[in-house]
Short mmCIF file of C-alpha atoms in Angstrom, two decimals:
data_model
loop_
_atom_site.label_atom_id
_atom_site.label_comp_id
_atom_site.label_asym_id
_atom_site.label_seq_id
_atom_site.Cartn_x
_atom_site.Cartn_y
_atom_site.Cartn_z
CA MET Y 24 18.33 74.50 -51.70
CA PRO Y 25 18.24 70.85 -50.94
CA SER Y 26 14.84 69.72 -49.17
CA LYS Y 27 15.11 68.49 -45.60
CA LEU Y 28 14.29 65.15 -47.22
CA HIS Y 29 17.32 64.92 -49.20
CA MET Y 30 19.48 66.27 -46.25
CA ALA Y 31 18.58 63.29 -44.17
CA PRO Y 32 20.65 60.67 -45.93
CA LEU Y 33 23.54 62.99 -45.98
CA ALA Y 34 23.47 63.60 -42.21
CA LEU Y 35 23.02 59.99 -41.41
CA ALA Y 36 25.97 58.94 -43.80
CA ALA Y 37 28.15 61.97 -41.74
CA LEU Y 38 26.84 60.32 -38.48
CA LEU Y 39 27.89 56.40 -39.52
CA VAL Y 40 31.17 57.75 -40.42
CA ALA Y 41 31.73 59.80 -37.12
CA THR Y 42 30.41 56.93 -35.30
CA GLY Y 43 32.88 54.66 -37.14
CA ALA Y 44 35.81 56.69 -36.48
CA ASN Y 45 34.96 57.14 -32.96
CA ALA Y 46 34.40 52.83 -32.77
CA ALA Y 47 37.87 52.35 -34.30
CA GLU Y 48 39.43 54.29 -31.49
CA GLN Y 49 40.59 52.52 -28.34
CA VAL Y 50 41.42 54.23 -25.22
CA VAL Y 51 44.41 52.67 -23.23
CA LYS Y 52 44.77 54.02 -20.05
CA ILE Y 53 48.38 54.40 -18.41
CA GLY Y 54 48.56 54.94 -14.72
CA ILE Y 55 51.69 56.53 -12.87
CA SER Y 56 52.42 56.05 -9.42
CA GLY Y 57 55.05 58.12 -7.53
CA PRO Y 58 55.88 61.14 -4.92
CA LEU Y 59 54.33 64.20 -6.24
CA SER Y 60 54.43 65.87 -3.07
CA GLY Y 61 57.11 65.93 -0.48
CA SER Y 62 60.82 65.76 -0.49
CA ASN Y 63 61.06 63.74 -3.44
CA ALA Y 64 58.29 65.12 -5.57
CA PHE Y 65 60.96 66.30 -7.95
CA ALA Y 66 61.84 62.71 -8.93
CA GLY Y 67 57.89 61.86 -9.18
CA LYS Y 68 57.13 64.66 -11.45
CA ASP Y 69 60.53 63.89 -13.64
CA ASN Y 70 59.17 60.23 -13.93
CA GLU Y 71 55.51 61.55 -15.14
CA ASN Y 72 57.21 63.94 -17.60
CA GLY Y 73 58.93 60.68 -18.82
CA VAL Y 74 55.53 58.70 -19.30
CA ARG Y 75 53.96 61.88 -20.75
CA LEU Y 76 56.76 62.37 -23.49
CA ALA Y 77 56.25 58.74 -24.52
CA ILE Y 78 52.33 58.93 -24.55
CA GLU Y 79 52.27 62.11 -26.56
CA GLU Y 80 54.67 60.57 -28.97
CA LEU Y 81 52.78 57.39 -29.27
CA ASN Y 82 49.69 59.10 -30.00
CA LYS Y 83 50.89 60.99 -33.08
CA GLN Y 84 52.06 57.67 -34.51
CA LYS Y 85 48.18 56.15 -34.23
CA LEU Y 86 48.98 52.84 -33.76
CA GLN Y 87 47.18 50.09 -34.75
CA VAL Y 88 46.22 47.27 -32.61
CA GLY Y 89 43.41 44.41 -32.83
CA GLY Y 90 41.87 46.68 -35.61
CA ASN Y 91 41.56 49.83 -33.57
CA THR Y 92 43.60 52.90 -33.52
CA LEU Y 93 45.12 53.13 -29.94
CA ARG Y 94 45.10 56.61 -27.89
CA PHE Y 95 46.89 56.45 -24.67
CA GLU Y 96 45.52 58.68 -21.67
CA LEU Y 97 47.53 59.26 -18.67
CA GLN Y 98 46.08 59.05 -15.34
CA SER Y 99 48.91 60.28 -12.33
CA GLU Y 100 48.43 59.54 -8.59
CA ASP Y 101 50.28 61.08 -5.89
CA ASP Y 102 51.66 58.06 -3.66
CA GLN Y 103 53.30 60.45 -1.51
CA GLY Y 104 56.42 57.84 -1.21
CA ASP Y 105 54.34 56.47 1.41
CA PRO Y 106 53.51 52.54 1.64
CA LYS Y 107 49.71 52.84 2.73
CA GLN Y 108 48.87 55.55 0.48
CA GLY Y 109 50.59 53.75 -2.38
CA VAL Y 110 48.47 50.64 -1.87
CA ASN Y 111 45.28 53.06 -1.91
CA VAL Y 112 46.61 54.43 -5.33
CA ALA Y 113 47.02 50.71 -6.41
CA GLN Y 114 43.37 50.03 -5.45
CA LYS Y 115 42.27 53.40 -7.04
CA PHE Y 116 43.73 52.25 -10.29
CA ALA Y 117 42.09 48.98 -10.40
CA ASP Y 118 38.72 50.54 -9.55
CA ALA Y 119 39.55 52.61 -12.59
CA LYS Y 120 40.18 49.78 -14.78
CA VAL Y 121 43.73 50.99 -15.38
CA LYS Y 122 45.89 48.10 -16.38
CA PHE Y 123 49.25 49.35 -17.03
CA VAL Y 124 50.71 51.21 -14.43
CA LEU Y 125 54.38 53.19 -14.51
CA GLY Y 126 55.61 53.08 -10.77
CA PRO Y 127 56.00 53.23 -7.88
CA TYR Y 128 59.08 55.09 -7.30
CA ASN Y 129 59.96 53.95 -3.95
CA SER Y 130 60.69 50.26 -3.28
CA GLY Y 131 58.92 50.60 0.16
CA VAL Y 132 55.90 51.46 -2.09
CA ALA Y 133 56.33 49.01 -4.57
CA ILE Y 134 56.58 45.72 -2.28
CA PRO Y 135 53.09 46.14 -0.69
CA ALA Y 136 51.54 47.80 -3.74
CA SER Y 137 52.70 44.98 -6.18
CA ARG Y 138 50.28 42.64 -4.35
CA VAL Y 139 47.16 44.55 -5.39
CA TYR Y 140 48.60 45.05 -9.11
CA ASN Y 141 49.07 41.27 -9.30
CA ASP Y 142 45.29 40.47 -7.90
CA ASN Y 143 44.01 42.66 -10.17
CA GLY Y 144 45.83 41.88 -13.31
CA ILE Y 145 47.50 45.30 -13.71
CA LEU Y 146 51.15 45.27 -15.04
CA MET Y 147 53.39 47.25 -12.66
CA SER Y 148 56.67 48.63 -13.90
CA THR Y 149 58.66 49.87 -10.97
CA VAL Y 150 62.06 51.39 -10.62
CA GLY Y 151 62.02 50.22 -7.03
CA THR Y 152 65.30 48.37 -6.74
CA ASN Y 153 64.91 46.25 -3.51
CA PRO Y 154 65.12 42.52 -4.60
CA LYS Y 155 61.98 41.40 -2.57
CA ILE Y 156 59.78 43.29 -5.16
CA THR Y 157 60.32 40.48 -7.82
CA GLN Y 158 61.16 37.55 -5.45
CA SER Y 159 57.32 37.28 -5.14
CA GLY Y 160 57.33 35.71 -8.45
CA TYR Y 161 53.98 38.09 -9.80
CA PRO Y 162 53.87 37.75 -13.54
CA THR Y 163 52.46 41.11 -13.56
CA VAL Y 164 55.53 42.76 -12.15
CA PHE Y 165 58.53 44.31 -14.06
CA ARG Y 166 61.81 45.92 -12.59
CA ILE Y 167 62.85 48.33 -15.33
CA VAL Y 168 66.29 49.40 -13.74
CA ALA Y 169 68.89 47.12 -11.88
CA SER Y 170 68.62 45.90 -8.75
CA ASP Y 171 70.19 46.81 -5.60
CA THR Y 172 72.38 43.66 -5.77
CA GLN Y 173 73.62 44.77 -9.39
CA VAL Y 174 74.21 48.78 -8.04
CA GLY Y 175 75.61 47.86 -4.77
CA GLY Y 176 77.93 45.42 -6.18
CA SER Y 177 79.03 48.03 -9.01
CA MET Y 178 79.55 50.66 -6.46
CA ALA Y 179 81.58 48.35 -3.99
CA ALA Y 180 83.83 47.05 -7.12
CA TYR Y 181 84.33 50.59 -8.06
CA ALA Y 182 85.36 51.70 -4.22
CA ALA Y 183 87.83 48.65 -4.15
CA LYS Y 184 89.44 48.66 -7.61
CA GLU Y 185 89.43 52.77 -8.23
CA LEU Y 186 89.05 54.21 -5.05
CA LYS Y 187 91.34 51.56 -3.04
CA VAL Y 188 88.97 52.03 0.03
CA LYS Y 189 90.18 49.70 2.69
CA ASN Y 190 87.74 51.30 5.74
CA VAL Y 191 84.19 52.29 4.87
CA GLY Y 192 81.56 53.50 6.67
CA VAL Y 193 77.74 52.63 5.99
CA ILE Y 194 74.63 54.53 6.61
CA ASP Y 195 71.18 53.79 5.63
CA ASP Y 196 67.83 55.63 6.04
CA ARG Y 197 65.80 52.49 7.13
CA THR Y 198 63.78 52.62 3.95
CA ALA Y 199 63.44 49.41 1.96
CA PHE Y 200 65.53 51.01 -0.64
CA GLY Y 201 68.07 52.39 1.42
CA GLN Y 202 68.33 49.48 3.84
CA GLY Y 203 68.23 47.04 0.71
CA ILE Y 204 71.26 48.98 -1.05
CA ALA Y 205 73.28 49.54 1.86
CA MET Y 206 73.19 45.79 2.90
CA GLU Y 207 74.22 44.81 -0.84
CA PHE Y 208 77.02 47.22 -0.73
CA LYS Y 209 78.17 46.41 2.65
CA ARG Y 210 78.03 42.44 1.91
CA GLN Y 211 79.99 42.87 -1.30
CA ALA Y 212 82.37 45.29 -0.04
CA GLN Y 213 83.22 43.12 2.79
CA GLY Y 214 83.61 40.26 0.04
CA LYS Y 215 86.29 42.40 -1.40
CA GLY Y 216 88.56 42.83 1.39
CA MET Y 217 87.10 45.93 2.74
CA LYS Y 218 86.40 46.43 6.50
CA VAL Y 219 83.13 48.25 7.58
CA ALA Y 220 83.99 50.37 10.37
CA GLY Y 221 80.60 51.09 11.40
CA HIS Y 222 76.93 51.02 9.97
CA GLU Y 223 74.96 54.08 11.20
CA TYR Y 224 71.26 54.79 10.72
CA THR Y 225 69.13 57.76 9.94
CA THR Y 226 65.64 58.32 8.55
CA ASP Y 227 64.36 59.74 5.26
CA LYS Y 228 62.88 62.76 6.98
CA ALA Y 229 66.28 63.77 8.81
CA THR Y 230 68.40 66.78 8.41
CA ASP Y 231 71.20 66.65 11.24
CA PHE Y 232 73.58 64.20 10.34
CA ALA Y 233 76.41 65.39 12.72
CA ALA Y 234 76.47 62.59 15.28
CA ILE Y 235 76.75 59.79 13.12
CA LEU Y 236 79.20 61.31 10.83
CA THR Y 237 81.40 62.28 13.97
CA ALA Y 238 81.24 58.45 14.71
CA LEU Y 239 82.46 57.38 11.62
CA LYS Y 240 85.09 60.08 11.36
CA ALA Y 241 86.56 58.96 14.93
CA LYS Y 242 86.84 55.50 12.92
CA ARG Y 243 89.05 56.80 10.16
CA VAL Y 244 87.14 55.64 7.39
CA ASP Y 245 88.30 56.52 3.79
CA ALA Y 246 84.74 56.45 2.50
CA VAL Y 247 80.94 56.69 3.55
CA PHE Y 248 78.31 54.71 1.67
CA PHE Y 249 74.92 56.10 1.84
CA GLY Y 250 71.89 54.13 1.11
CA GLY Y 251 68.92 56.85 1.12
CA TYR Y 252 67.57 59.76 -1.29
CA ALA Y 253 69.21 63.24 -2.57
CA PRO Y 254 67.36 65.09 0.01
CA GLN Y 255 69.10 63.58 2.62
CA GLY Y 256 72.60 62.97 0.85
CA ALA Y 257 73.14 66.57 -0.11
CA PRO Y 258 72.89 68.08 3.48
CA MET Y 259 74.91 65.20 4.32
CA ALA Y 260 77.56 65.97 2.03
CA ARG Y 261 77.58 69.54 3.30
CA GLN Y 262 77.97 68.35 6.98
CA MET Y 263 80.86 66.11 6.04
CA LYS Y 264 82.78 69.04 4.76
CA ALA Y 265 81.86 71.03 7.70
CA LEU Y 266 83.19 68.43 10.08
CA GLY Y 267 86.33 68.06 7.96
CA LEU Y 268 85.49 64.48 7.09
CA ASN Y 269 86.90 64.79 3.59
CA VAL Y 270 86.57 61.52 2.14
CA PRO Y 271 83.95 60.35 -0.78
CA LEU Y 272 80.37 59.97 -0.39
CA LEU Y 273 79.34 56.94 -2.15
CA GLY Y 274 75.63 55.87 -3.10
CA GLY Y 275 73.21 54.33 -5.40
CA ASP Y 276 71.34 55.79 -8.20
CA THR Y 277 69.38 58.03 -6.19
CA LEU Y 278 72.33 60.18 -5.44
CA CYS Y 279 72.90 60.68 -9.30
CA SER Y 280 70.19 63.36 -9.40
CA PRO Y 281 70.73 67.09 -10.39
CA GLU Y 282 68.88 67.52 -7.13
CA MET Y 283 72.14 66.61 -5.25
CA ALA Y 284 74.12 69.63 -6.87
CA LYS Y 285 71.23 72.01 -6.58
CA LEU Y 286 70.60 71.12 -2.99
CA GLY Y 287 74.22 70.72 -1.89
CA GLY Y 288 75.85 73.53 -3.80
CA ALA Y 289 79.71 73.52 -3.59
CA ALA Y 290 79.51 70.55 -1.10
CA VAL Y 291 78.76 68.15 -3.78
CA GLY Y 292 81.59 67.61 -6.48
CA GLU Y 293 84.14 65.02 -7.23
CA ASN Y 294 83.77 64.02 -3.33
CA VAL Y 295 80.43 62.46 -4.34
CA ARG Y 296 80.28 58.91 -6.43
CA CYS Y 297 77.03 57.30 -7.60
CA ALA Y 298 76.04 54.21 -9.27
CA GLN Y 299 73.20 54.33 -11.92
CA ALA Y 300 71.26 51.65 -13.68
CA GLY Y 301 71.78 52.02 -17.68
CA ALA Y 302 74.11 53.15 -20.03
CA ILE Y 303 75.04 56.95 -20.44
CA VAL Y 304 71.99 58.34 -22.30
CA ALA Y 305 73.71 60.82 -24.24
CA LYS Y 306 75.96 58.19 -25.98
CA GLN Y 307 73.12 55.97 -26.61
CA PRO Y 308 71.48 55.64 -30.19
CA GLY Y 309 68.34 58.05 -29.67
CA GLY Y 310 69.67 59.10 -26.40
CA GLN Y 311 70.52 62.97 -27.40
CA ALA Y 312 67.38 63.19 -29.38
CA PHE Y 313 65.31 62.02 -26.30
CA ILE Y 314 67.09 64.60 -24.13
CA ASP Y 315 66.33 67.31 -26.58
CA ALA Y 316 62.91 66.47 -26.98
CA TYR Y 317 62.50 66.19 -22.99
CA LYS Y 318 63.97 69.72 -22.80
CA ALA Y 319 61.74 71.25 -25.54
CA ARG Y 320 58.73 69.97 -23.86
CA PHE Y 321 59.34 70.55 -20.05
CA LYS Y 322 61.97 73.42 -20.20
CA ARG Y 323 64.21 71.45 -17.96
CA ASP Y 324 66.82 68.44 -18.06
CA PRO Y 325 65.45 65.07 -17.41
CA ASP Y 326 66.53 63.70 -13.86
CA VAL Y 327 67.53 59.95 -12.90
CA TYR Y 328 64.49 57.89 -14.23
CA ALA Y 329 62.67 60.09 -16.85
CA PRO Y 330 64.42 57.77 -19.78
CA SER Y 331 63.40 54.47 -18.18
CA PHE Y 332 59.87 55.60 -17.53
CA TYR Y 333 59.81 56.88 -21.18
CA ASP Y 334 61.38 53.79 -22.51
CA GLN Y 335 59.13 51.28 -20.69
CA THR Y 336 55.96 53.03 -21.77
CA ARG Y 337 57.24 52.63 -25.38
CA PHE Y 338 57.85 49.20 -24.76
CA ILE Y 339 54.50 48.41 -23.35
CA ALA Y 340 53.27 49.75 -27.18
CA GLN Y 341 55.56 47.58 -28.73
CA ALA Y 342 54.15 44.75 -26.95
CA MET Y 343 50.69 45.57 -27.50
CA LYS Y 344 51.37 45.38 -31.32
CA SER Y 345 53.53 42.09 -30.90
CA ALA Y 346 50.47 40.74 -29.20
CA ASN Y 347 47.99 42.18 -31.21
CA SER Y 348 46.11 43.01 -28.20
CA VAL Y 349 45.79 45.49 -25.31
CA ASP Y 350 45.13 42.53 -22.89
CA ALA Y 351 47.31 43.04 -19.87
CA ALA Y 352 48.05 39.28 -19.55
CA LYS Y 353 48.78 39.19 -23.08
CA VAL Y 354 50.90 42.37 -23.42
CA GLY Y 355 52.82 41.13 -20.10
CA ALA Y 356 53.62 37.65 -21.79
CA ALA Y 357 54.81 39.51 -24.78
CA MET Y 358 57.23 41.65 -23.09
CA ARG Y 359 58.91 38.24 -21.48
CA THR Y 360 59.68 37.11 -25.24
CA ILE Y 361 60.54 40.06 -27.17
CA SER Y 362 63.03 42.87 -26.45
CA TYR Y 363 63.12 46.60 -26.85
CA GLN Y 364 66.07 48.96 -27.53
CA GLY Y 365 65.44 51.91 -25.81
CA VAL Y 366 67.43 55.22 -25.10
CA VAL Y 367 68.91 53.72 -21.73
CA GLY Y 368 69.53 50.59 -23.24
CA ASN Y 369 68.05 46.96 -24.43
CA TYR Y 370 65.12 45.70 -22.33
CA GLY Y 371 64.43 42.37 -22.14
CA TYR Y 372 62.84 40.48 -19.03
CA ASP Y 373 63.64 36.97 -17.38
CA PRO Y 374 60.48 35.19 -15.67
CA LYS Y 375 60.71 37.00 -12.57
CA GLY Y 376 60.56 40.27 -14.40
CA ASN Y 377 64.15 41.46 -13.71
CA LEU Y 378 66.27 42.55 -16.68
CA LYS Y 379 68.10 40.03 -18.11
CA LYS Y 380 70.98 42.40 -18.65
CA THR Y 381 71.92 45.79 -17.59
CA THR Y 382 74.65 47.98 -17.70
CA VAL Y 383 75.52 50.33 -14.21
CA THR Y 384 77.21 53.37 -14.70
CA VAL Y 385 79.21 55.13 -11.82
CA TYR Y 386 79.00 59.05 -11.88
CA THR Y 387 80.59 61.99 -10.15
CA PHE Y 388 79.86 65.59 -10.47
CA ARG Y 389 81.77 68.10 -12.00
CA ASN Y 390 80.74 72.06 -12.06
CA GLY Y 391 77.14 71.03 -10.87
CA ALA Y 392 76.82 68.54 -13.82
CA LEU Y 393 76.52 64.67 -13.67
CA THR Y 394 79.87 62.93 -15.43
CA PRO Y 395 80.38 59.32 -16.08
CA LEU Y 396 83.25 57.71 -14.77
CA ALA Y 397 83.29 53.98 -15.41
CA SER Y 398 80.36 51.42 -16.64
CA TYR Y 399 80.15 47.94 -15.32
#
């Protein structure tokens, strides 16, 4: 049996190997800010799942950057879809030295939070669509989907060309997102010769829309455009049917959620038309593989934005390899010079952090399932 004296060098060697292995691993924290409670919690969890799936795949790849093996860690925080809480979450990430954040989900949260992220050198990748998010010119901000201008314009074009709408009613929920997309739709609809018969207002907490729908019915509208979220869009569709307002309900990407069919039941079908950024995922290279992997991991179908959050997380990792650094400023600079082919489409950013090119697809619901109609 070896003596303790002979064992010491072996133990020391093992210790050195272990220390070397630990030194070669670099932890990179990835934060996610989104509504994990409240009516939009389904979306917040879906977004988180998209990031989680990407991180788990990346960790299996053991990416080498700057001579180190990267290990990504997820830190998820509930911003409740509330601007004040979103700013608190941003400061929490800054205090925790998180340099890469996916989210916020809501435009109204992203606008004030973006300043905190920028001031602390944190890259923020949001699905907030309000144009104001990138108008600040912060080099740390990326919008990973189409803006209200693009989505609202696509729905206006579809309404004019395919639905032959002449007289449209507009409703918005007064949030930064809802108001922004409603105004863009309204502006571009009028530009295409449509008359906006009325513009009504509600909130993102409302459940009763009888009064505003009755007002629009009296104006004999051919369609209703709603700037808001699925938890209000679904009961709105039910109440339109109950009131005999049998016209299409149009909206942006937030109405392209399976939650619409879940909450609206039989009232949500081909009467609902929504515009969503990105190509049809199932038809994209790698798209079906993503859907299958997501379902295997989380036992459910992905919702609207999980693919975009997944893509952007992987793009950040690719930019780290390109820059050979995990420094946020260097990674952000790389993301503005390279491109990434994801499951939603090709990602490449202009100097303001907007996608250089993006497809917008119009969908409807058939037998409870989202079904694509046209791409713009």
